[in-house]
Amino acid sequence: MKSGTLLGAAGWLSTTDAFTQNLTNNDIDKLVDANGNYIQQALPYNENFLEPYMDTETMHLHYSFHHGGAVKGANKDLQMIKKSLSENNLETVDFWTKKLSYHFSSHILHSIFWTNLTNKRTEPKGDLQKRIEKNFGSYDKLKFLIAETSKNVDGNGWGIVAYQPYSDSLTVLQCENHEKLTQWGAIPLLVIDVWEHAYYLKYKNKRNDFVDALFNILNWDNAAQRLDTALKLTK
Ligand SMILES: [Fe+2]
């Protein structure tokens, strides 16, 4: 196992180590093994690392069961599609294709979400900051936009800041469930999970308070690294 994926006995690991290594070694998050089966990377910190803004019990349930469940689901969906093909029977393949879109999108967004959080306040710098100013006017304007977008998702979903290579610009998406209302090609840089499982234990029904609190722990350095990766992948 790579050293960056191990959690230190001291209680926490440098927040970016595991996922920085994952990104650096693979150009993009490594979410499958050599056989193409979906795998869940280790959290880059202990489950209490984001206290008090994200409580330990929520982190545990969210990572282990909600994200973990999506990985299991995506593997099953993939198997069922392969089975349908091997049996030349595509009667149910549309069901499994939809399920795979749902589960794999959940896996992707959750994997990014953990890296987008740290235990201190950060702000965009460098190329990311310049692009934010060009596309939204200022960081304050983007904060306002992504916060309102996230708070106002109908039902469960995500607020997403993405790089859109077709227009070479940053864009904000309001995603429902895990897979709806995207723009083709958009690469997520910073994602905000507003499913009830992300906040209900601590914030109850107050989604707005949860979204506002997240700004204390958003890891814009990770978003900047993701922008670098996206530009390299799409140039
Ligand atoms: Fe979630």
CSV table of C-alpha atoms and ligand atoms in Angstrom, one decimal:
chain,number,residue,atom,x,y,z
A,1,MET,CA,0.0,0.0,0.0
A,2,LYS,CA,1.2,3.5,-0.8
A,3,SER,CA,2.3,5.4,2.3
A,4,GLY,CA,0.0,8.3,1.5
A,5,THR,CA,-3.1,6.1,2.0
A,6,LEU,CA,-2.2,5.1,5.5
A,7,LEU,CA,-3.5,7.1,8.4
A,8,GLY,CA,-0.9,8.0,11.0
A,9,ALA,CA,-1.3,7.0,14.6
A,10,ALA,CA,-1.0,10.7,15.5
A,11,GLY,CA,-4.6,11.0,14.5
A,12,TRP,CA,-4.5,12.8,11.2
A,13,LEU,CA,-2.6,12.9,7.9
A,14,SER,CA,-1.7,15.9,5.9
A,15,THR,CA,-5.0,16.6,4.2
A,16,THR,CA,-3.9,16.4,0.7
A,17,ASP,CA,-1.4,13.5,0.8
A,18,ALA,CA,-3.5,10.5,-0.1
A,19,PHE,CA,-5.5,12.2,-2.8
A,20,THR,CA,-2.7,14.4,-4.1
A,21,GLN,CA,-0.7,11.2,-4.6
A,22,ASN,CA,-3.8,9.6,-6.2
A,23,LEU,CA,-4.2,12.5,-8.6
A,24,THR,CA,-0.5,12.9,-9.4
A,25,ASN,CA,0.0,9.2,-10.1
A,26,ASN,CA,-3.0,8.8,-12.3
A,27,ASP,CA,-3.7,12.2,-13.8
A,28,ILE,CA,-7.2,11.8,-12.6
A,29,ASP,CA,-8.7,10.1,-9.6
A,30,LYS,CA,-8.2,6.4,-9.7
A,31,LEU,CA,-11.6,4.9,-9.1
A,32,VAL,CA,-11.1,1.4,-10.6
A,33,ASP,CA,-8.6,-1.4,-10.2
A,34,ALA,CA,-6.6,-3.1,-12.9
A,35,ASN,CA,-9.7,-5.2,-13.9
A,36,GLY,CA,-12.0,-2.3,-14.2
A,37,ASN,CA,-13.8,-2.9,-11.0
A,38,TYR,CA,-14.7,0.2,-9.0
A,39,ILE,CA,-12.7,0.8,-5.8
A,40,GLN,CA,-13.1,3.3,-3.0
A,41,GLN,CA,-10.0,5.2,-2.0
A,42,ALA,CA,-9.2,5.7,1.7
A,43,LEU,CA,-10.2,8.9,3.3
A,44,PRO,CA,-7.3,11.3,3.4
A,45,TYR,CA,-7.9,12.0,7.1
A,46,ASN,CA,-9.5,10.5,10.2
A,47,GLU,CA,-13.2,10.7,10.5
A,48,ASN,CA,-13.0,13.4,13.2
A,49,PHE,CA,-10.7,15.6,11.2
A,50,LEU,CA,-13.4,18.0,10.0
A,51,GLU,CA,-15.0,18.5,13.4
A,52,PRO,CA,-16.9,20.6,14.4
A,53,TYR,CA,-18.2,21.5,10.9
A,54,MET,CA,-18.7,17.9,9.8
A,55,ASP,CA,-19.2,15.5,12.8
A,56,THR,CA,-17.5,12.2,13.1
A,57,GLU,CA,-20.6,10.0,13.0
A,58,THR,CA,-21.8,11.7,9.8
A,59,MET,CA,-18.4,11.2,8.3
A,60,HIS,CA,-18.4,7.5,9.2
A,61,LEU,CA,-21.9,6.8,7.9
A,62,HIS,CA,-21.4,9.0,4.8
A,63,TYR,CA,-18.1,7.5,3.7
A,64,SER,CA,-18.7,3.9,4.7
A,65,PHE,CA,-22.3,3.3,3.8
A,66,HIS,CA,-23.5,6.0,1.4
A,67,HIS,CA,-20.3,6.3,-0.7
A,68,GLY,CA,-19.4,2.7,-0.1
A,69,GLY,CA,-22.9,1.6,-1.1
A,70,ALA,CA,-22.6,3.5,-4.4
A,71,VAL,CA,-19.3,1.7,-5.2
A,72,LYS,CA,-20.9,-1.7,-4.5
A,73,GLY,CA,-23.9,-0.7,-6.6
A,74,ALA,CA,-21.8,0.4,-9.5
A,75,ASN,CA,-20.0,-2.9,-9.5
A,76,LYS,CA,-23.2,-4.8,-9.6
A,77,ASP,CA,-24.6,-2.6,-12.4
A,78,LEU,CA,-21.5,-3.2,-14.5
A,79,GLN,CA,-21.7,-7.0,-13.9
A,80,MET,CA,-25.4,-7.0,-14.9
A,81,ILE,CA,-24.6,-5.1,-18.1
A,82,LYS,CA,-21.9,-7.6,-18.9
A,83,LYS,CA,-24.2,-10.5,-18.1
A,84,SER,CA,-26.9,-9.1,-20.4
A,85,LEU,CA,-24.4,-8.8,-23.2
A,86,SER,CA,-23.0,-12.3,-22.6
A,87,GLU,CA,-26.5,-13.8,-22.7
A,88,ASN,CA,-27.6,-11.7,-25.7
A,89,ASN,CA,-30.5,-10.6,-23.7
A,90,LEU,CA,-30.8,-6.8,-23.4
A,91,GLU,CA,-34.3,-6.7,-22.0
A,92,THR,CA,-33.2,-5.2,-18.7
A,93,VAL,CA,-30.1,-3.4,-19.8
A,94,ASP,CA,-31.6,0.0,-19.8
A,95,PHE,CA,-32.4,-0.4,-16.1
A,96,TRP,CA,-28.8,-1.3,-15.3
A,97,THR,CA,-27.4,1.5,-17.5
A,98,LYS,CA,-29.4,4.0,-15.6
A,99,LYS,CA,-28.4,2.5,-12.3
A,100,LEU,CA,-24.7,2.7,-13.4
A,101,SER,CA,-25.0,6.3,-14.2
A,102,TYR,CA,-26.5,7.0,-10.8
A,103,HIS,CA,-24.0,4.8,-8.8
A,104,PHE,CA,-20.8,5.7,-10.7
A,105,SER,CA,-21.7,9.4,-10.6
A,106,SER,CA,-22.2,9.1,-6.9
A,107,HIS,CA,-18.8,7.4,-6.6
A,108,ILE,CA,-17.1,10.1,-8.6
A,109,LEU,CA,-18.6,13.0,-6.8
A,110,HIS,CA,-18.1,11.6,-3.3
A,111,SER,CA,-14.4,10.8,-4.1
A,112,ILE,CA,-13.9,14.4,-5.1
A,113,PHE,CA,-15.9,15.7,-2.2
A,114,TRP,CA,-13.6,14.2,0.5
A,115,THR,CA,-10.6,15.8,-1.2
A,116,ASN,CA,-12.4,19.2,-1.4
A,117,LEU,CA,-12.5,19.4,2.4
A,118,THR,CA,-9.8,20.2,4.9
A,119,ASN,CA,-9.6,21.4,8.5
A,120,LYS,CA,-8.8,25.1,7.7
A,121,ARG,CA,-10.2,27.9,5.7
A,122,THR,CA,-8.6,28.3,2.2
A,123,GLU,CA,-9.2,30.6,-0.7
A,124,PRO,CA,-8.6,30.3,-4.4
A,125,LYS,CA,-5.1,31.3,-5.7
A,126,GLY,CA,-3.2,31.4,-9.0
A,127,ASP,CA,-4.9,30.3,-12.2
A,128,LEU,CA,-8.0,29.2,-10.4
A,129,GLN,CA,-8.4,32.7,-8.8
A,130,LYS,CA,-7.9,34.4,-12.2
A,131,ARG,CA,-10.4,32.2,-13.9
A,132,ILE,CA,-12.9,32.8,-11.1
A,133,GLU,CA,-12.5,36.5,-11.5
A,134,LYS,CA,-12.9,36.2,-15.3
A,135,ASN,CA,-15.9,34.0,-15.3
A,136,PHE,CA,-17.8,35.2,-12.2
A,137,GLY,CA,-16.4,38.6,-11.4
A,138,SER,CA,-14.9,37.8,-8.0
A,139,TYR,CA,-14.5,35.0,-5.5
A,140,ASP,CA,-17.3,36.5,-3.4
A,141,LYS,CA,-19.6,36.3,-6.4
A,142,LEU,CA,-18.7,32.7,-7.0
A,143,LYS,CA,-19.2,31.9,-3.2
A,144,PHE,CA,-22.7,33.5,-3.4
A,145,LEU,CA,-23.5,31.6,-6.6
A,146,ILE,CA,-22.3,28.1,-5.5
A,147,ALA,CA,-23.9,28.5,-2.0
A,148,GLU,CA,-27.3,29.6,-3.4
A,149,THR,CA,-27.1,26.9,-6.1
A,150,SER,CA,-26.4,24.2,-3.5
A,151,LYS,CA,-29.0,25.4,-1.0
A,152,ASN,CA,-31.7,25.4,-3.7
A,153,VAL,CA,-31.3,21.9,-5.1
A,154,ASP,CA,-34.7,20.3,-5.4
A,155,GLY,CA,-34.5,17.2,-3.2
A,156,ASN,CA,-31.1,15.5,-3.0
A,157,GLY,CA,-28.2,16.6,-5.1
A,158,TRP,CA,-25.0,18.6,-5.4
A,159,GLY,CA,-23.7,22.1,-6.1
A,160,ILE,CA,-20.7,21.8,-8.5
A,161,VAL,CA,-18.0,24.2,-9.7
A,162,ALA,CA,-16.7,22.6,-12.9
A,163,TYR,CA,-14.3,23.3,-15.7
A,164,GLN,CA,-16.0,23.2,-19.1
A,165,PRO,CA,-13.4,22.4,-21.8
A,166,TYR,CA,-15.9,23.1,-24.7
A,167,SER,CA,-16.0,26.8,-23.6
A,168,ASP,CA,-12.7,26.9,-21.8
A,169,SER,CA,-14.5,28.4,-18.8
A,170,LEU,CA,-15.6,27.6,-15.2
A,171,THR,CA,-19.3,26.8,-14.8
A,172,VAL,CA,-21.6,26.2,-11.8
A,173,LEU,CA,-24.0,23.2,-12.0
A,174,GLN,CA,-27.0,22.3,-9.9
A,175,CYS,CA,-27.0,18.6,-10.0
A,176,GLU,CA,-30.1,16.5,-8.9
A,177,ASN,CA,-29.4,13.0,-7.5
A,178,HIS,CA,-25.9,12.4,-8.7
A,179,GLU,CA,-26.2,12.4,-12.4
A,180,LYS,CA,-28.8,14.9,-13.6
A,181,LEU,CA,-28.4,18.4,-15.0
A,182,THR,CA,-24.8,18.2,-16.1
A,183,GLN,CA,-23.2,19.7,-19.2
A,184,TRP,CA,-21.4,17.0,-21.3
A,185,GLY,CA,-17.7,17.3,-20.8
A,186,ALA,CA,-17.7,19.3,-17.6
A,187,ILE,CA,-15.0,18.2,-15.1
A,188,PRO,CA,-15.9,18.8,-11.4
A,189,LEU,CA,-13.4,20.8,-9.4
A,190,LEU,CA,-15.3,21.5,-6.2
A,191,VAL,CA,-18.5,19.8,-5.2
A,192,ILE,CA,-21.0,20.3,-2.3
A,193,ASP,CA,-23.1,17.3,-1.2
A,194,VAL,CA,-26.5,18.5,-0.1
A,195,TRP,CA,-28.1,15.1,0.2
A,196,GLU,CA,-29.7,14.9,3.6
A,197,HIS,CA,-27.3,12.2,4.7
A,198,ALA,CA,-24.5,14.8,4.5
A,199,TYR,CA,-25.9,17.0,7.2
A,200,TYR,CA,-29.0,15.7,8.9
A,201,LEU,CA,-27.5,14.3,12.1
A,202,LYS,CA,-25.8,17.6,13.0
A,203,TYR,CA,-27.7,20.3,11.1
A,204,LYS,CA,-31.2,18.6,11.1
A,205,ASN,CA,-33.3,20.3,8.5
A,206,LYS,CA,-31.1,23.4,8.2
A,207,ARG,CA,-29.4,22.7,4.9
A,208,ASN,CA,-28.5,26.4,4.5
A,209,ASP,CA,-26.5,26.4,7.8
A,210,PHE,CA,-24.6,23.3,6.6
A,211,VAL,CA,-23.7,24.9,3.3
A,212,ASP,CA,-22.6,28.1,5.0
A,213,ALA,CA,-20.5,26.1,7.5
A,214,LEU,CA,-18.7,24.3,4.7
A,215,PHE,CA,-17.0,27.5,3.6
A,216,ASN,CA,-14.8,27.1,6.7
A,217,ILE,CA,-13.4,23.8,5.4
A,218,LEU,CA,-13.5,24.0,1.6
A,219,ASN,CA,-10.1,23.0,0.2
A,220,TRP,CA,-9.6,25.4,-2.7
A,221,ASP,CA,-6.0,24.2,-3.1
A,222,ASN,CA,-7.4,20.8,-4.1
A,223,ALA,CA,-9.8,22.5,-6.5
A,224,ALA,CA,-6.8,24.4,-8.1
A,225,GLN,CA,-5.0,21.1,-8.5
A,226,ARG,CA,-8.1,19.6,-10.2
A,227,LEU,CA,-8.1,22.6,-12.6
A,228,ASP,CA,-4.5,21.9,-13.5
A,229,THR,CA,-5.3,18.3,-14.1
A,230,ALA,CA,-8.4,19.2,-16.2
A,231,LEU,CA,-6.5,21.6,-18.4
A,232,LYS,CA,-3.8,18.9,-19.0
A,233,LEU,CA,-6.4,16.3,-19.8
A,234,THR,CA,-8.3,18.5,-22.3
A,235,LYS,CA,-5.6,20.6,-24.0
B,1,FE,FE,-23.3,12.0,-0.1
